[in-house]
CSV table of N, CA and C in Angstrom, one decimal:
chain,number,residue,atom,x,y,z
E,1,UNK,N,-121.8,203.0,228.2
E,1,UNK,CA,-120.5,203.4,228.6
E,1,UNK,C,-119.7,202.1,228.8
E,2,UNK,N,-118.4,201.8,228.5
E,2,UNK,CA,-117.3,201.0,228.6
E,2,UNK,C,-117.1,201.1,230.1
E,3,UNK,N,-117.1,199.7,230.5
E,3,UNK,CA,-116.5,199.5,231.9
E,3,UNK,C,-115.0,199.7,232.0
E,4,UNK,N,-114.4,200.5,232.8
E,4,UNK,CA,-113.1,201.0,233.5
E,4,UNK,C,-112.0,199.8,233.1
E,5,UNK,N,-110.9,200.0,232.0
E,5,UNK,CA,-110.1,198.9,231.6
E,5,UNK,C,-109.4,198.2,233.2
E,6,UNK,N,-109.2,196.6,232.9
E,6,UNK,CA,-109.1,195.9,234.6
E,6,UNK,C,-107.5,196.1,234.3
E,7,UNK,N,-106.9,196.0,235.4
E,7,UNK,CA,-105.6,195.6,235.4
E,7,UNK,C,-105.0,194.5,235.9
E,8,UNK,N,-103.9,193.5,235.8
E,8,UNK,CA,-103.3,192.3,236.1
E,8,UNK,C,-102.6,192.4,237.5
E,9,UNK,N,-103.3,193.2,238.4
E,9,UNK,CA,-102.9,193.0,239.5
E,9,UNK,C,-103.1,191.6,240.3
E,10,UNK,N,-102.2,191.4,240.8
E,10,UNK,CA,-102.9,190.2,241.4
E,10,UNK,C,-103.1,189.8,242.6
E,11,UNK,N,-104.5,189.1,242.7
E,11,UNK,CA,-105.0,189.5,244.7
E,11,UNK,C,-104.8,188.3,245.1
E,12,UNK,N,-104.0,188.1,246.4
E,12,UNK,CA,-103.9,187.0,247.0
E,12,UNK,C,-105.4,185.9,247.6
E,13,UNK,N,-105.3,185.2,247.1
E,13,UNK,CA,-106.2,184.3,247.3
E,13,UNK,C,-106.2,182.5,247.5
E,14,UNK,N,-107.3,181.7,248.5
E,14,UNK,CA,-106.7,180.7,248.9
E,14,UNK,C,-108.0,179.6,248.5
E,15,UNK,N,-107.3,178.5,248.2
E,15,UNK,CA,-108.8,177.7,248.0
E,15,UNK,C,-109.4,177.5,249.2
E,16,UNK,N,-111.1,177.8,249.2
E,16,UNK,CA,-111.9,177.7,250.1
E,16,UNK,C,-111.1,176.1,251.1
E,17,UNK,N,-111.2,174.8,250.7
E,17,UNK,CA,-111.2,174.0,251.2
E,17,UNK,C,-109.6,173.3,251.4
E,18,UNK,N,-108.7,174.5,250.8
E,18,UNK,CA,-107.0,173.9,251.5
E,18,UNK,C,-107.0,174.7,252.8
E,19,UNK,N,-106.5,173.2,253.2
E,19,UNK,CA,-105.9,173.4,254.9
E,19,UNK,C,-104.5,173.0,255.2
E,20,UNK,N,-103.7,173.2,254.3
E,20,UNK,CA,-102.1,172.6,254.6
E,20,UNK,C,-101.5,173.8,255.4
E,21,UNK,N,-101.5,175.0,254.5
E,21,UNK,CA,-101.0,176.1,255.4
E,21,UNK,C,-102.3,176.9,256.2
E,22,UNK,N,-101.7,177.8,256.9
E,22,UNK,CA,-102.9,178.2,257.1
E,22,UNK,C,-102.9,180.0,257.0
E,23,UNK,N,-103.1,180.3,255.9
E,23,UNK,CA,-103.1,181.8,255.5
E,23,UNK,C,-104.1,182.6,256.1
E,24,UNK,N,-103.7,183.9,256.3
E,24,UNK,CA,-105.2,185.1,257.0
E,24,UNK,C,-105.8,185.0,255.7
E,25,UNK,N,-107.3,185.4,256.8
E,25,UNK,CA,-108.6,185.4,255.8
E,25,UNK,C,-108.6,186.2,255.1
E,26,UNK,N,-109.0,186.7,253.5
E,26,UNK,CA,-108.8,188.0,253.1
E,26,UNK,C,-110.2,188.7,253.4
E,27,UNK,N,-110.8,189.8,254.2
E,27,UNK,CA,-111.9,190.4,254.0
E,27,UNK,C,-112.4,190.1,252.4
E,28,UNK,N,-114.0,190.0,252.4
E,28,UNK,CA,-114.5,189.7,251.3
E,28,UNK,C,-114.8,191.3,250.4
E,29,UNK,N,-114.9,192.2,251.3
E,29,UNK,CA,-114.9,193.8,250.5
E,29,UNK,C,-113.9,193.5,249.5
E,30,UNK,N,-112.5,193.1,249.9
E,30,UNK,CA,-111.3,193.4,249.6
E,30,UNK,C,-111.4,192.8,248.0
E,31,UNK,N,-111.7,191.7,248.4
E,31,UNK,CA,-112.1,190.5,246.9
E,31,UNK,C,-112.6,191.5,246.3
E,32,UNK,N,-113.9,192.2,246.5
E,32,UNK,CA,-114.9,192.2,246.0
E,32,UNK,C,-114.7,193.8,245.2
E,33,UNK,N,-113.4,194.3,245.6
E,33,UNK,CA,-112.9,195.4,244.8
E,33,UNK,C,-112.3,195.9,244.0
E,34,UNK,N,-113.2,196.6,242.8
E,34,UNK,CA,-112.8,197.0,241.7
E,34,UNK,C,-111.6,196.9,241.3
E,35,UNK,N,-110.8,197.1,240.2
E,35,UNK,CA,-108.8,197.3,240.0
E,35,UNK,C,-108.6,198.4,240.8
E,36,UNK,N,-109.4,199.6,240.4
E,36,UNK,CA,-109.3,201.1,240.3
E,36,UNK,C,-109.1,201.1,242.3
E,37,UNK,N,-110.3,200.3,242.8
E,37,UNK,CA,-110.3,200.7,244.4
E,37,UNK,C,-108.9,200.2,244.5
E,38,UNK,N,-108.7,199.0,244.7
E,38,UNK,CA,-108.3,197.7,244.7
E,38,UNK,C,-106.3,198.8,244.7
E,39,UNK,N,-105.9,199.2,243.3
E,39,UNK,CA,-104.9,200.3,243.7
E,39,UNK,C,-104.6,201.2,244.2
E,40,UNK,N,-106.1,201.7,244.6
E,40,UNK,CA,-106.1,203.0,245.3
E,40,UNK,C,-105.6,202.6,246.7
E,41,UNK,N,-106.1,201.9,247.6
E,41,UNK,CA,-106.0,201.8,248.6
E,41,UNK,C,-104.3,200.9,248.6
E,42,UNK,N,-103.8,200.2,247.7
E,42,UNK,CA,-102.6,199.2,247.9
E,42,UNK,C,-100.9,201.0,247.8
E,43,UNK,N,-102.1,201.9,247.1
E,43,UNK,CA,-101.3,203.5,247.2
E,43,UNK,C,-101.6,204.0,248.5
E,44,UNK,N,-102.8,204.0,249.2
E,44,UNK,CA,-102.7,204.8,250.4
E,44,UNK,C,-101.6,203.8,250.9
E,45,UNK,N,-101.8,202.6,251.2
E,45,UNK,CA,-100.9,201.5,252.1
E,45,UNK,C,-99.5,202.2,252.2
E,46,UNK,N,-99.0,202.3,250.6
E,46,UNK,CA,-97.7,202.6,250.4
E,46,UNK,C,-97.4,204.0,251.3
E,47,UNK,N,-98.5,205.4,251.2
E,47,UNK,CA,-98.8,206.4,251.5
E,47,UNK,C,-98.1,206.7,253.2
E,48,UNK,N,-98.8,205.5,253.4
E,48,UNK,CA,-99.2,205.8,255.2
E,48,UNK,C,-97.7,204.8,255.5
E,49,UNK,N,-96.9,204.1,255.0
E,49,UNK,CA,-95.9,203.4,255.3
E,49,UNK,C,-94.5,204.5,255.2
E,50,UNK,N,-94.5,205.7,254.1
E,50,UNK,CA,-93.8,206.6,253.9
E,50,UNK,C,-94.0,207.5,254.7
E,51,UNK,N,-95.2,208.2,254.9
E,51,UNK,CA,-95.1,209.1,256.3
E,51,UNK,C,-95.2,208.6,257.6
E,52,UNK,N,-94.6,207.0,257.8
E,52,UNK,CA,-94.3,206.9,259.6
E,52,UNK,C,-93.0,206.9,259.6
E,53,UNK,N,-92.2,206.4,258.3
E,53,UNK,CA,-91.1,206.7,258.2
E,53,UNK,C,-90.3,207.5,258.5
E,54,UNK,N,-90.7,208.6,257.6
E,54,UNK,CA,-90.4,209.8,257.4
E,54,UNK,C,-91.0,210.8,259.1
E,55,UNK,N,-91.8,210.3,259.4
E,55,UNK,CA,-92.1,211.1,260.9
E,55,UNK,C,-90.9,210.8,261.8
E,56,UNK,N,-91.0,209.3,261.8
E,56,UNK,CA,-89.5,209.1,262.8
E,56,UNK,C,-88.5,209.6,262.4
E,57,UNK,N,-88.0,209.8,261.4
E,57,UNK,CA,-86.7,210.3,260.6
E,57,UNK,C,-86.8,212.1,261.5
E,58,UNK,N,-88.0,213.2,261.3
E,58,UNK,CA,-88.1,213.9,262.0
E,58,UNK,C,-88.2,213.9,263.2
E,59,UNK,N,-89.2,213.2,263.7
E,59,UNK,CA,-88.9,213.1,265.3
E,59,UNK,C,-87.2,213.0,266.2
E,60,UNK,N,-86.9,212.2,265.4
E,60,UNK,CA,-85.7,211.3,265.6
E,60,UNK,C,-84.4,212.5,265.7
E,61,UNK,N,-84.9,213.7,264.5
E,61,UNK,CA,-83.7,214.7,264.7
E,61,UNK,C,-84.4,216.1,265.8
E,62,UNK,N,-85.6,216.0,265.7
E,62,UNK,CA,-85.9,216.7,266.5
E,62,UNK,C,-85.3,216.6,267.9
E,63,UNK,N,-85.5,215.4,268.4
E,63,UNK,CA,-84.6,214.5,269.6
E,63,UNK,C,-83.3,214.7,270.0
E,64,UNK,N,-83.0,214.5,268.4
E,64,UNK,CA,-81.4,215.1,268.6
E,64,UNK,C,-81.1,216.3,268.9
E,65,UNK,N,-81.7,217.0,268.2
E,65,UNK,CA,-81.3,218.2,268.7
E,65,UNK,C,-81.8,219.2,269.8
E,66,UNK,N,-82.8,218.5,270.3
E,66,UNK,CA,-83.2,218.8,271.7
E,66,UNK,C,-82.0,218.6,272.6
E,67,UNK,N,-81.5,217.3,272.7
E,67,UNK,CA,-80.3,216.9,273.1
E,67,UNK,C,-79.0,217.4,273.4
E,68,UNK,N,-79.1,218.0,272.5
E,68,UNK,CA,-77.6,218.1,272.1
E,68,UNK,C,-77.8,220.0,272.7
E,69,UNK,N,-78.5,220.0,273.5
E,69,UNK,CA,-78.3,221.7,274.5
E,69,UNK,C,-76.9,221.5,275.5
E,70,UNK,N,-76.5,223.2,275.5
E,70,UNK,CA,-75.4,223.2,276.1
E,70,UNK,C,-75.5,223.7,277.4
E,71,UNK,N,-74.8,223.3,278.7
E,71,UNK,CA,-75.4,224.0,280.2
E,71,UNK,C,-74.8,222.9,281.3
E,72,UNK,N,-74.9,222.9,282.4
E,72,UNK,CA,-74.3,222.3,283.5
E,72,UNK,C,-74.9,221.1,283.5
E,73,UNK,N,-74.0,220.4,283.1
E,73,UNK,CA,-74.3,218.8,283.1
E,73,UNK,C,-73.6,218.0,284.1
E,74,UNK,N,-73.8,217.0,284.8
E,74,UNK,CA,-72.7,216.0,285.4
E,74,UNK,C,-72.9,214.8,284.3
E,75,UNK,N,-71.7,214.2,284.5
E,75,UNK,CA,-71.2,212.9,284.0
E,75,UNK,C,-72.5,212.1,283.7
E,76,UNK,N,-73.7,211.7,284.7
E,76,UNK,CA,-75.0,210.7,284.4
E,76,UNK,C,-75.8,211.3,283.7
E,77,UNK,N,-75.9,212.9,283.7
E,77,UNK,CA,-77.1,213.3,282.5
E,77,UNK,C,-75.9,213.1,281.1
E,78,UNK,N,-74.5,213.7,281.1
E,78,UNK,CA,-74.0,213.3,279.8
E,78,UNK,C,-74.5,211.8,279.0
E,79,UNK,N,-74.1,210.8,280.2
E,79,UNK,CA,-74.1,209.5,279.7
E,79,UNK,C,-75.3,209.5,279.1
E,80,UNK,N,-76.2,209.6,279.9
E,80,UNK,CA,-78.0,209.5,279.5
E,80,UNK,C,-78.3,210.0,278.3
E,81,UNK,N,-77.9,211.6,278.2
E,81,UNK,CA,-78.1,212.0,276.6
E,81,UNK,C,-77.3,211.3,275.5
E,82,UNK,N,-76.3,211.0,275.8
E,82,UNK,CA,-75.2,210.0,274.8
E,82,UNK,C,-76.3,209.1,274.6
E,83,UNK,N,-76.8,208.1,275.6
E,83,UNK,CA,-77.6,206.5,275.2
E,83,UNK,C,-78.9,207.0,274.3
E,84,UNK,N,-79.7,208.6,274.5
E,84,UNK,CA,-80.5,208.7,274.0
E,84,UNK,C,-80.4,209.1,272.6
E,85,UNK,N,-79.2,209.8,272.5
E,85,UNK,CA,-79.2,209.9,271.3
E,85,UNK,C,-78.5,209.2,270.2
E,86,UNK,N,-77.8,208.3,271.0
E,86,UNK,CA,-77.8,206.7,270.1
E,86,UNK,C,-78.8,206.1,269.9
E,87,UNK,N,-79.3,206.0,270.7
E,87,UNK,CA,-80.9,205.1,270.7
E,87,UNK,C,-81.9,205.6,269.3
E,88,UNK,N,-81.9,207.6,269.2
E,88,UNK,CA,-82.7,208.2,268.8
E,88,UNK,C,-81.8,207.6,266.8
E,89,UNK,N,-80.5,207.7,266.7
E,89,UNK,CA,-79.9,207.5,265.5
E,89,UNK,C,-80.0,206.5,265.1
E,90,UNK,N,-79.9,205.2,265.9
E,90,UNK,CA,-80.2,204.0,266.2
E,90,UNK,C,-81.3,203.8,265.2
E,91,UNK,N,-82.5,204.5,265.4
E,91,UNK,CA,-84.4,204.2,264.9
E,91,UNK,C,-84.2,205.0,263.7
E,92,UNK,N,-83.6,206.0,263.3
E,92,UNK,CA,-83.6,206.9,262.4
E,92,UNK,C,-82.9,206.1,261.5
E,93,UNK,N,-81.7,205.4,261.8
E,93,UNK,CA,-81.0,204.8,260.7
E,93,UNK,C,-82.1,203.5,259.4
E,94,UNK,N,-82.9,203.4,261.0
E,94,UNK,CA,-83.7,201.9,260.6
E,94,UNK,C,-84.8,202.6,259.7
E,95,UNK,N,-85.2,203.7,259.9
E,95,UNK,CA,-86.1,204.6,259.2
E,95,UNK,C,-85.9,204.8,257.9
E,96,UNK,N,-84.4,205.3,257.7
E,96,UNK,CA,-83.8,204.9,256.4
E,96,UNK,C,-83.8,204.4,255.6
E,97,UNK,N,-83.0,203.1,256.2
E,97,UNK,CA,-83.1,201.8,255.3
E,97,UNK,C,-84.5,201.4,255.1
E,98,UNK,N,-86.0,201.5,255.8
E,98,UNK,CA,-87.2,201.2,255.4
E,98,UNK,C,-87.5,202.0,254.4
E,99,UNK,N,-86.9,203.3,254.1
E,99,UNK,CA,-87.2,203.9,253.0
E,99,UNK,C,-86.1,204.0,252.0
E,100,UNK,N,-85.0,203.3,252.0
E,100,UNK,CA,-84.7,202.8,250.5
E,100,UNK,C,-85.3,201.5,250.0
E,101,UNK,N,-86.1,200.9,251.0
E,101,UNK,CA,-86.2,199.5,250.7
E,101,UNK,C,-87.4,199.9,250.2
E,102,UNK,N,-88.0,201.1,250.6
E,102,UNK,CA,-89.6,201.5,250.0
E,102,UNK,C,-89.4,201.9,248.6
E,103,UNK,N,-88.2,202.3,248.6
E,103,UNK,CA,-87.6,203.3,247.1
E,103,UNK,C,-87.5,202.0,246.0
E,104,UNK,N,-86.5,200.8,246.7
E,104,UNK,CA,-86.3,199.9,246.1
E,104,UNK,C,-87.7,199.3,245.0
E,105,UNK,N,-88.4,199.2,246.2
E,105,UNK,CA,-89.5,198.2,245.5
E,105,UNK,C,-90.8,199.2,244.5
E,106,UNK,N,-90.5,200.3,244.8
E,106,UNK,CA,-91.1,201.0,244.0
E,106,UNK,C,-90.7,200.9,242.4
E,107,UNK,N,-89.3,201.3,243.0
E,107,UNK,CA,-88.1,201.1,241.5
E,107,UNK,C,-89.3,199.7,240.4
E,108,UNK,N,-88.9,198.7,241.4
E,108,UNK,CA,-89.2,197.4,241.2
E,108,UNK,C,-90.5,197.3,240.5
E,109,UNK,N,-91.6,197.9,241.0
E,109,UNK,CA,-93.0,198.1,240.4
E,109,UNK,C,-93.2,198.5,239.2
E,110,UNK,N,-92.3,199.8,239.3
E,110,UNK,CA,-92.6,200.5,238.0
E,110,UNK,C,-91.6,199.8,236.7
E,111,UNK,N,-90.5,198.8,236.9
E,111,UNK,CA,-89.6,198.4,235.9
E,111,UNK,C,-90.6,197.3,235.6
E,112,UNK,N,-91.1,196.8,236.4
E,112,UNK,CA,-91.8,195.7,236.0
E,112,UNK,C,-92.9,195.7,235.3
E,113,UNK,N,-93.9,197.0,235.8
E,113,UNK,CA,-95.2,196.9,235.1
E,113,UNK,C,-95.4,196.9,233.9
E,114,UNK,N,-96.5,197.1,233.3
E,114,UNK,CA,-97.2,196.9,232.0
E,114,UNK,C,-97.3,198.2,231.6
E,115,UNK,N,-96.1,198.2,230.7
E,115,UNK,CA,-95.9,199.7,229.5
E,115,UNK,C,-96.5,199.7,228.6
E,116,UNK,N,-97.5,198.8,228.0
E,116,UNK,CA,-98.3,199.0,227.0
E,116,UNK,C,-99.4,199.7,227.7
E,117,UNK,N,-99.5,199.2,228.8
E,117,UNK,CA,-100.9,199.5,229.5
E,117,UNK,C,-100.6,201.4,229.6
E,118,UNK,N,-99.0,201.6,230.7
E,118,UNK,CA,-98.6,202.9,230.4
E,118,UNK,C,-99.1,203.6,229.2
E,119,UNK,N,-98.6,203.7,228.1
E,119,UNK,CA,-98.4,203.5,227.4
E,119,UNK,C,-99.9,204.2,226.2
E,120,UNK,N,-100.6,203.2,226.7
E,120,UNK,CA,-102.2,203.3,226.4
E,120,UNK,C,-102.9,204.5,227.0
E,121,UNK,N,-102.3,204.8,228.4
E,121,UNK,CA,-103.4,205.5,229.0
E,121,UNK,C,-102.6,207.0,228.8
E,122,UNK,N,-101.3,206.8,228.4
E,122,UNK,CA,-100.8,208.4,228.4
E,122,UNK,C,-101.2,208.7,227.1
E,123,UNK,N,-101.3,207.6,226.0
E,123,UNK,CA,-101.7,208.6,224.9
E,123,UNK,C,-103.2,209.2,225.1
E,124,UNK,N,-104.3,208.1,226.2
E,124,UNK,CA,-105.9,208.7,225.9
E,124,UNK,C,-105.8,209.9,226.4
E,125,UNK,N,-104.9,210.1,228.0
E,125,UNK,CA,-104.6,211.2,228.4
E,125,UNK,C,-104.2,212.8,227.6
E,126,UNK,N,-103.3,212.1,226.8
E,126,UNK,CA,-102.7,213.7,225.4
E,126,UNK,C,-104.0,213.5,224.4
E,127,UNK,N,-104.5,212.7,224.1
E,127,UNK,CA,-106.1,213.2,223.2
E,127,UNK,C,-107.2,213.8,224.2
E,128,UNK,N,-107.3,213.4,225.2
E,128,UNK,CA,-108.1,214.2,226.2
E,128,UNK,C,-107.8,215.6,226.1
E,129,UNK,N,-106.5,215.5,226.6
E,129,UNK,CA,-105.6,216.9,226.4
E,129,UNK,C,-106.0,217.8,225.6
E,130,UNK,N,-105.6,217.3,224.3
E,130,UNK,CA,-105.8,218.0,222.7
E,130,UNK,C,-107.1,218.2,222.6
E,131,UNK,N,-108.2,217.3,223.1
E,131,UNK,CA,-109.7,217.7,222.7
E,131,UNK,C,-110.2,219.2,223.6
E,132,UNK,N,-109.2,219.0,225.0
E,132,UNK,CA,-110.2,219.8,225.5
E,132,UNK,C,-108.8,221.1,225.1
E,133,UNK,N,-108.4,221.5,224.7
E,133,UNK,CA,-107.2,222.3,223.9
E,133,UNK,C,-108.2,223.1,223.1
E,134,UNK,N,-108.5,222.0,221.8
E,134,UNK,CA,-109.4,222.4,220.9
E,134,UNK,C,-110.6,222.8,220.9
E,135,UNK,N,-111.3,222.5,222.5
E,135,UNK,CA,-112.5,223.0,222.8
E,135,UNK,C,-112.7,224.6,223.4
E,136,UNK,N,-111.4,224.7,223.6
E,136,UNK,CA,-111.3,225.8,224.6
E,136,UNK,C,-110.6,226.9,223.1
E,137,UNK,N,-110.1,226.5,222.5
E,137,UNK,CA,-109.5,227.4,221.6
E,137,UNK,C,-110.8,228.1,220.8
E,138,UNK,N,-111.6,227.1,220.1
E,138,UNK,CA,-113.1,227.4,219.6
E,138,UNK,C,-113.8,228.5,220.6
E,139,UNK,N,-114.1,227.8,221.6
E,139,UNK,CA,-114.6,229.0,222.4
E,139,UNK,C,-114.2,230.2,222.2
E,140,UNK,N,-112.6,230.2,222.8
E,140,UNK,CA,-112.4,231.4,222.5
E,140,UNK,C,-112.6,232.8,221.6
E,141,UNK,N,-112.3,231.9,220.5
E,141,UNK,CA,-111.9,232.1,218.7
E,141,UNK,C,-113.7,232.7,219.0
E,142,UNK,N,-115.0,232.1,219.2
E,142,UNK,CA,-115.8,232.1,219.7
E,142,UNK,C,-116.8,233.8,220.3
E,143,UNK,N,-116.2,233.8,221.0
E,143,UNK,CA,-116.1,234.8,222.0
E,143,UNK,C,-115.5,235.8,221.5
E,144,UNK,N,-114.3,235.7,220.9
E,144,UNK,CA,-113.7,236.7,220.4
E,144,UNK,C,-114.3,237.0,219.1
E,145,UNK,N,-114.9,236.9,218.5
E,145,UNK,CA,-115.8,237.3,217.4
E,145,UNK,C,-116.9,238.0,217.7
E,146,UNK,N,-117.3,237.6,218.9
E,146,UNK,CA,-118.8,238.3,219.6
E,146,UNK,C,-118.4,239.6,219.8
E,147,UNK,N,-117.2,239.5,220.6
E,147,UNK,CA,-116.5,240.9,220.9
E,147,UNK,C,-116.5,241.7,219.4
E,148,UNK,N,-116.0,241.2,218.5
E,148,UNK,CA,-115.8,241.8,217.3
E,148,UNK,C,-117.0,241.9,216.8
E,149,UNK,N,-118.0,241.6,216.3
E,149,UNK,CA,-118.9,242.1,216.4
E,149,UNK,C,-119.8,243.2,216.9
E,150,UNK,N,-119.5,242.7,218.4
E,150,UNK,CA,-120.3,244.3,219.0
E,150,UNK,C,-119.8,245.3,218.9
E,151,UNK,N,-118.2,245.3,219.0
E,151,UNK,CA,-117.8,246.9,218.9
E,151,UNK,C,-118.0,247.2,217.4
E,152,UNK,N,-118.0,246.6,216.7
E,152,UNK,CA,-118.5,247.1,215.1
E,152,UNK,C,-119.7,247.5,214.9
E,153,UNK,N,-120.6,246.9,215.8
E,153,UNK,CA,-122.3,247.3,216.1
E,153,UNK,C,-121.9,248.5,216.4
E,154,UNK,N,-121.0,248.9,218.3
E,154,UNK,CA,-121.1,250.3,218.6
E,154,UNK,C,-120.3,251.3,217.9
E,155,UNK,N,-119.4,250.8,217.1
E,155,UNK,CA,-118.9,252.0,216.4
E,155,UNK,C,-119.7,252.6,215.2
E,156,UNK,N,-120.8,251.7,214.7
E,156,UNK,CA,-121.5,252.1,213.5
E,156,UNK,C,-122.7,253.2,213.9
């Protein structure tokens, strides 16, 4: 069996023996993993960066609209809910903007990457497709003959 085609990702890495800057250590798992792991996890990353986002963005309106209840207020609870719910639009705004800048560089990934590579795997993917299309059609075709068959047995 063919080893899993590698991809041109590229893993940050430092010479053992430079000491000019001084960069975090990379866990040696990390090194030591596959392409396939290696993007899986660089997608959970992305994963778990989009739903804290996206949590504050809810929280944030949940907040608000907890807030924004109508009933006997004085002047210091008004003010207080005003600071809170600036404060709460405040984080939500910032929520945002982390998730165009998530949108951004996604954009970015995908304009950049390797469309041959695309390219390659969507066609093995439509032969995949078509084989098992054609496996499943046979069967059928298959089966449906058995059927034809037998009732020609029981009607004789």
């Amino acid at each position: 069996m063919a080893e899993p085609p590698q991809t041109d990702v590229s893993r940050p890495s430092a010479l053992p023996t430079a000491k000019l800057l001084q960069r975090p250590t990379f866990n040696q798992a990390l090194v030591d993993q596959n392409s396939d792991e290696y993007l899986d996890a660089i997608e959970e990353e992305w994963n778990k960066k989009l739903d804290a986002e996206v949590e504050v963005l809810v929280d944030g309106m949940v907040d608000i609209v907890s807030l924004a209840s109508i009933g006997d207020k004085d002047k210091f609870r008004i003010a207080q809910e005003s600071f809170q719910a600036e404060s709460r639009a405040e984080s939500m705004v910032r929520a945002a903007n982390s998730l165009l800048s998530i949108t951004h560089s996604l954009k970015l990934l995908l304009l950049l990457s390797d469309e041959a590579q695309i390219a390659h795997r969507r066609d093995a993917e439509l032969k995949h497709v078509q084989q098992e299309k054609n496996e499943a059609r046979q069967k059928v075709a298959e089966l449906l003959d058995g059927l034809m068959n037998s009732k020609r047995e029981l009607s004789q």
